[in-house]
Amino acid sequence: LQFALSHRDKIDHVIVYKMNRASRDLFSYMTQVQAVLRSKGITVRSATEPVDDTKMGRFMEGLFVMLGQLDNDSKAEYTLDNMRSLAQQGYYQHPPIVGYDTVKIPNQMGKPRPSLTPNEMAPRVKKVLERFSAGDITKADLTRYAQRIGLRSRYGTKMSEDSINRLLKSATYAGYIRDSFTDFQLVDGRHEPLISPATYELNQAL
């Protein structure tokens, strides 16, 4: 768009392979692409579809964008349904948390699915979580304890009190999956837990 507008005296058309590549939805296309270009006398053309300045061509222009939007929305819906299904089966689909690395494990059909595997920080995470469950330490003191035993974030930095708080609240360490895909209900995960469910529940109570 910037190039077309800055060379508007030399450009008649912006050409896309298909209209669904011009925008992901009709509203954005009409307001942020078509209207902007037309104000400078530039039109959009498709290399593979019948789009022109006739009334039928203009109709097809909008239709092809809407069909692309429908396809994108359908794919997004399918993807979300698939992610919900994987979460309900206990597969972990997010970036790894402290103490774990991501790994692919086979499902019953032998297809690889996302999960977690403990890494070198796992024993330190376990110590921190179990130390808190004793009930005689504040989060500030627990943060200093974590720093003393060498617990580090995924990026190698010292753990802050906020990071330790997230550590304590994460059900993942007790072997669960809990996220928006499970409606924030606890689902038994396929990964190895670092603490027992009892320790996790005690930490939540504390």
CSV table of C-alpha atoms in Angstrom, one decimal, residues 27-203:
chain,number,residue,atom,x,y,z
A,27,PHE,CA,-14.6,-5.0,6.2
A,28,SER,CA,-10.8,-4.6,6.3
A,29,TYR,CA,-10.6,-4.9,2.6
A,30,MET,CA,-13.2,-2.3,1.9
A,31,THR,CA,-12.0,0.3,4.4
A,32,GLN,CA,-8.2,-0.3,4.6
A,33,VAL,CA,-7.3,-1.5,1.1
A,34,GLN,CA,-9.9,-0.8,-1.6
A,35,ALA,CA,-11.0,2.7,-0.3
A,36,VAL,CA,-7.5,3.8,0.3
A,37,LEU,CA,-6.3,2.8,-3.2
A,38,ARG,CA,-9.4,4.0,-5.0
A,39,SER,CA,-9.0,7.4,-3.5
A,40,LYS,CA,-5.7,7.7,-5.5
A,41,GLY,CA,-7.2,6.2,-8.7
A,42,ILE,CA,-5.7,2.7,-8.1
A,43,THR,CA,-7.8,-0.5,-8.4
A,44,VAL,CA,-7.2,-4.0,-7.2
A,45,ARG,CA,-7.0,-6.9,-9.7
A,46,SER,CA,-6.8,-10.7,-9.2
A,47,ALA,CA,-4.4,-12.7,-11.4
A,48,THR,CA,-6.7,-15.7,-11.3
A,49,GLU,CA,-10.2,-14.4,-10.9
A,50,PRO,CA,-12.6,-12.3,-13.0
A,51,VAL,CA,-12.4,-9.0,-11.2
A,52,ASP,CA,-12.8,-5.7,-13.1
A,53,ASP,CA,-14.7,-2.4,-13.2
A,54,THR,CA,-18.0,-3.9,-14.5
A,55,LYS,CA,-20.8,-4.3,-12.0
A,56,MET,CA,-20.3,-8.1,-12.2
A,57,GLY,CA,-16.6,-7.7,-11.7
A,58,ARG,CA,-17.1,-5.5,-8.6
A,59,PHE,CA,-19.6,-8.0,-7.2
A,60,MET,CA,-17.1,-10.8,-7.8
A,61,GLU,CA,-14.4,-8.8,-6.1
A,62,GLY,CA,-16.3,-8.6,-2.8
A,63,LEU,CA,-17.6,-12.2,-3.2
A,64,PHE,CA,-14.0,-13.6,-3.5
A,65,VAL,CA,-12.9,-11.7,-0.4
A,66,MET,CA,-15.9,-13.0,1.5
A,67,LEU,CA,-15.2,-16.6,0.4
A,68,GLY,CA,-11.7,-16.2,1.6
A,69,GLN,CA,-13.0,-14.9,5.0
A,70,LEU,CA,-15.3,-17.9,5.3
A,71,ASP,CA,-12.5,-20.2,4.5
A,72,ASN,CA,-10.2,-18.5,7.1
A,73,ASP,CA,-13.0,-18.6,9.7
A,74,SER,CA,-13.7,-22.2,9.1
A,75,LYS,CA,-10.0,-23.1,9.4
A,76,ALA,CA,-9.7,-21.1,12.6
A,77,GLU,CA,-12.8,-22.9,14.0
A,78,TYR,CA,-11.4,-26.3,13.0
A,79,THR,CA,-8.0,-25.4,14.6
A,80,LEU,CA,-9.7,-24.4,17.9
A,81,ASP,CA,-11.8,-27.5,17.9
A,82,ASN,CA,-8.6,-29.6,17.4
A,83,MET,CA,-6.8,-27.8,20.2
A,84,ARG,CA,-9.7,-28.3,22.6
A,85,SER,CA,-9.7,-32.0,21.7
A,86,LEU,CA,-5.9,-32.3,22.3
A,87,ALA,CA,-6.2,-30.5,25.6
A,88,GLN,CA,-9.0,-32.8,26.8
A,89,GLN,CA,-6.8,-35.7,26.0
A,90,GLY,CA,-4.0,-34.3,28.2
A,91,TYR,CA,-1.6,-32.9,25.6
A,92,TYR,CA,0.2,-29.6,26.4
A,93,GLN,CA,0.1,-27.0,23.6
A,94,HIS,CA,1.8,-23.9,25.1
A,95,PRO,CA,5.4,-22.7,25.3
A,96,PRO,CA,7.3,-24.7,27.9
A,97,ILE,CA,7.3,-23.6,31.5
A,98,VAL,CA,10.3,-23.6,33.9
A,99,GLY,CA,11.4,-27.1,34.6
A,100,TYR,CA,10.1,-28.6,31.3
A,101,ASP,CA,11.0,-28.8,27.7
A,102,THR,CA,8.5,-29.4,24.9
A,103,VAL,CA,8.5,-32.9,23.3
A,104,LYS,CA,6.4,-34.9,20.9
A,105,ILE,CA,4.8,-38.1,22.1
A,106,PRO,CA,2.8,-40.6,20.1
A,107,ASN,CA,-0.9,-41.0,20.5
A,108,GLN,CA,-2.8,-44.3,20.2
A,109,MET,CA,-2.5,-44.1,16.5
A,110,GLY,CA,1.2,-43.4,16.6
A,111,LYS,CA,0.8,-39.8,15.6
A,112,PRO,CA,3.1,-37.2,17.4
A,113,ARG,CA,1.3,-35.0,19.8
A,114,PRO,CA,2.7,-32.1,22.0
A,115,SER,CA,3.7,-32.7,25.6
A,116,LEU,CA,6.4,-31.8,28.2
A,117,THR,CA,9.5,-33.6,29.5
A,118,PRO,CA,11.4,-32.5,32.7
A,119,ASN,CA,14.7,-30.8,32.1
A,120,GLU,CA,17.7,-30.0,34.4
A,121,MET,CA,15.7,-27.3,36.3
A,122,ALA,CA,13.0,-29.8,37.2
A,123,PRO,CA,14.6,-30.9,40.5
A,124,ARG,CA,14.9,-27.3,41.6
A,125,VAL,CA,11.3,-26.5,40.7
A,126,LYS,CA,10.3,-29.5,42.8
A,127,LYS,CA,12.3,-28.3,45.8
A,128,VAL,CA,10.8,-24.8,45.6
A,129,LEU,CA,7.2,-26.2,45.4
A,130,GLU,CA,7.7,-28.7,48.2
A,131,ARG,CA,9.4,-26.1,50.3
A,132,PHE,CA,6.4,-23.8,50.1
A,133,SER,CA,4.1,-26.6,51.1
A,134,ALA,CA,5.7,-26.8,54.5
A,135,GLY,CA,3.7,-23.6,55.3
A,136,ASP,CA,6.4,-21.7,57.2
A,137,ILE,CA,7.8,-19.5,54.4
A,138,THR,CA,6.7,-16.3,52.7
A,139,LYS,CA,6.7,-15.9,49.0
A,140,ALA,CA,9.5,-13.3,49.3
A,141,ASP,CA,11.6,-15.8,51.3
A,142,LEU,CA,10.7,-18.5,48.8
A,143,THR,CA,12.0,-16.3,46.0
A,144,ARG,CA,15.3,-15.9,47.7
A,145,TYR,CA,15.5,-19.6,48.4
A,146,ALA,CA,14.9,-20.3,44.7
A,147,GLN,CA,17.7,-17.9,43.8
A,148,ARG,CA,20.0,-19.6,46.3
A,149,ILE,CA,19.5,-23.1,44.9
A,150,GLY,CA,20.0,-21.8,41.3
A,151,LEU,CA,16.5,-21.9,39.9
A,152,ARG,CA,16.4,-19.8,36.8
A,153,SER,CA,13.8,-18.8,34.2
A,154,ARG,CA,13.7,-20.3,30.7
A,155,TYR,CA,15.9,-17.4,29.7
A,156,GLY,CA,18.5,-18.0,32.4
A,157,THR,CA,17.5,-15.0,34.5
A,158,LYS,CA,16.8,-15.0,38.3
A,159,MET,CA,13.2,-15.8,39.2
A,160,SER,CA,11.2,-12.8,40.5
A,161,GLU,CA,8.5,-13.1,43.2
A,162,ASP,CA,5.9,-12.8,40.4
A,163,SER,CA,7.5,-15.7,38.6
A,164,ILE,CA,7.5,-17.8,41.8
A,165,ASN,CA,3.8,-16.9,42.3
A,166,ARG,CA,3.0,-18.2,38.8
A,167,LEU,CA,5.1,-21.3,39.6
A,168,LEU,CA,3.0,-22.0,42.7
A,169,LYS,CA,-0.3,-21.6,40.9
A,170,SER,CA,0.5,-23.8,37.9
A,171,ALA,CA,-1.4,-27.0,37.9
A,172,THR,CA,1.0,-28.3,35.2
A,173,TYR,CA,3.6,-29.2,37.8
A,174,ALA,CA,1.0,-31.6,39.4
A,175,GLY,CA,0.5,-33.4,36.1
A,176,TYR,CA,-2.6,-31.5,34.9
A,177,ILE,CA,-3.7,-29.6,31.9
A,178,ARG,CA,-5.7,-26.5,32.7
A,179,ASP,CA,-6.3,-23.7,30.2
A,180,SER,CA,-9.0,-22.1,28.1
A,181,PHE,CA,-9.2,-25.2,25.9
A,182,THR,CA,-10.3,-27.2,29.0
A,183,ASP,CA,-12.5,-24.4,30.2
A,184,PHE,CA,-10.0,-24.1,33.0
A,185,GLN,CA,-11.0,-27.4,34.4
A,186,LEU,CA,-8.3,-29.9,35.6
A,187,VAL,CA,-7.5,-32.6,33.0
A,188,ASP,CA,-5.0,-35.3,33.6
A,189,GLY,CA,-2.0,-34.6,31.5
A,190,ARG,CA,0.3,-36.9,29.5
A,191,HIS,CA,3.4,-35.4,31.0
A,192,GLU,CA,5.4,-36.4,34.1
A,193,PRO,CA,4.4,-34.4,37.2
A,194,LEU,CA,7.0,-32.8,39.4
A,195,ILE,CA,4.9,-32.7,42.5
A,196,SER,CA,1.9,-34.7,43.8
A,197,PRO,CA,-1.7,-33.4,43.4
A,198,ALA,CA,-1.8,-33.2,47.3
A,199,THR,CA,1.2,-30.9,47.3
A,200,TYR,CA,-0.4,-28.7,44.6
A,201,GLU,CA,-3.7,-28.5,46.5
A,202,LEU,CA,-1.9,-27.6,49.7
A,203,ASN,CA,0.1,-24.8,48.0
